[in-house]
């Protein structure tokens, strides 16, 4: 007799990261998938609801009552909280609380979508402190200290990194005329840094692997990336793939924020919470920590990390050039983050 399908709850399933996870699990045909969303009529929610085995649940992932309802009859959970929407303090609270609620409801396997903390890894150098790394990373540390075995809920951590798709939104290149010739310019305050970046479809496949092989993934913090990406390579790959002239222009943090990438950079992160909270960082503070981290190469993936990724996903995309070719990358702006689309910021300046 075929094994009964288990039900997976995805929190953050309608987002850029959660969507490929839902799609991969749907494709496997081995699971029922429930996606918790505040707006079942959003474009991304409707797309998911048309996939096989997928059901939407209406509710807020930062609400005790909605969470208790959502976790009924759930065997596996994949949880990606939105640190940009709620800030570090709330992410820390809800990450821990959602783990506890999952355990109360008898969930067998809890998967936490995380990010590394450059602040912690650098022994707390303030110039690397990045709020949206901190919430996720601290919850991952707390989860890693939970009891294992003896019927305890299994847990895994999926530590990701910047999406390659960001090159179509926040990091999309500009077109400039240089000596009468159009040149595509990739600008970022990154210097010679090489941040790890991930192709979102592959992220979905790694999440599926964590779900499908709990005996291997229990207690594992899987650190994923497509490659450590340098911006000179980005420009070079773009030219190779599109035939168009491209350059990388290193810019200072001041130039970056002055470009209006976040509108008013001195407003606080946490667009879904009140801002009368001194613990919330401003965009300038948060993204200074972010770019200082990449410029100084504080977070990378090691040879060992990539060896494991090759073993898990031999067909994985391995470079930014391969990603550009595979996805038909043109440098044009498009919506990647649901947050951006919801805010009507299709073409951030
Ligand atoms: N951008 C990157 O390169 C990157 C890389 C790695 C990790 N991350 C992390 O991923 C998280 C964001 O997820 P994403 O990249 O999938 O973003 P996204 O595309 O903007 O999606 C946002 C998700 O958050 C959900 N959400 C729940 N409550 C929310 C609220 N009160 N306000 C806003 N959204 C809410 C949305 O669900 P509904 O609207 O359907 O309720 C949606 O699923 C952040 O913590 C970020 O640090 C980002």
PDB file of C-alpha atoms in Angstrom, residues 46 79 89 91 98 124 154 205 224 234 238 256 284 297:
ATOM      1  CA  UNK A  46      -3.419  32.394  -6.598  1.00  0.00           C
ATOM      2  CA  UNK A  79       9.320  28.545   7.969  1.00  0.00           C
ATOM      3  CA  UNK A  89      13.240  41.546  17.818  1.00  0.00           C
ATOM      4  CA  UNK A  91      11.598  37.725  14.232  1.00  0.00           C
ATOM      5  CA  UNK A  98       6.551  29.087  16.001  1.00  0.00           C
ATOM      6  CA  UNK A 124      30.702  41.404  17.106  1.00  0.00           C
ATOM      7  CA  UNK A 154      13.435  16.814  14.119  1.00  0.00           C
ATOM      8  CA  UNK A 205      15.345  21.819  -4.526  1.00  0.00           C
ATOM      9  CA  UNK A 224      23.575  26.876   0.383  1.00  0.00           C
ATOM     10  CA  UNK A 234      28.900  39.665 -13.182  1.00  0.00           C
ATOM     11  CA  UNK A 238      26.622  39.615 -18.821  1.00  0.00           C
ATOM     12  CA  UNK A 256      24.465  53.859  -2.725  1.00  0.00           C
ATOM     13  CA  UNK A 284      21.033  52.926   6.307  1.00  0.00           C
ATOM     14  CA  UNK A 297      34.099  38.912   2.599  1.00  0.00           C
TER      15      UNK A 297
END
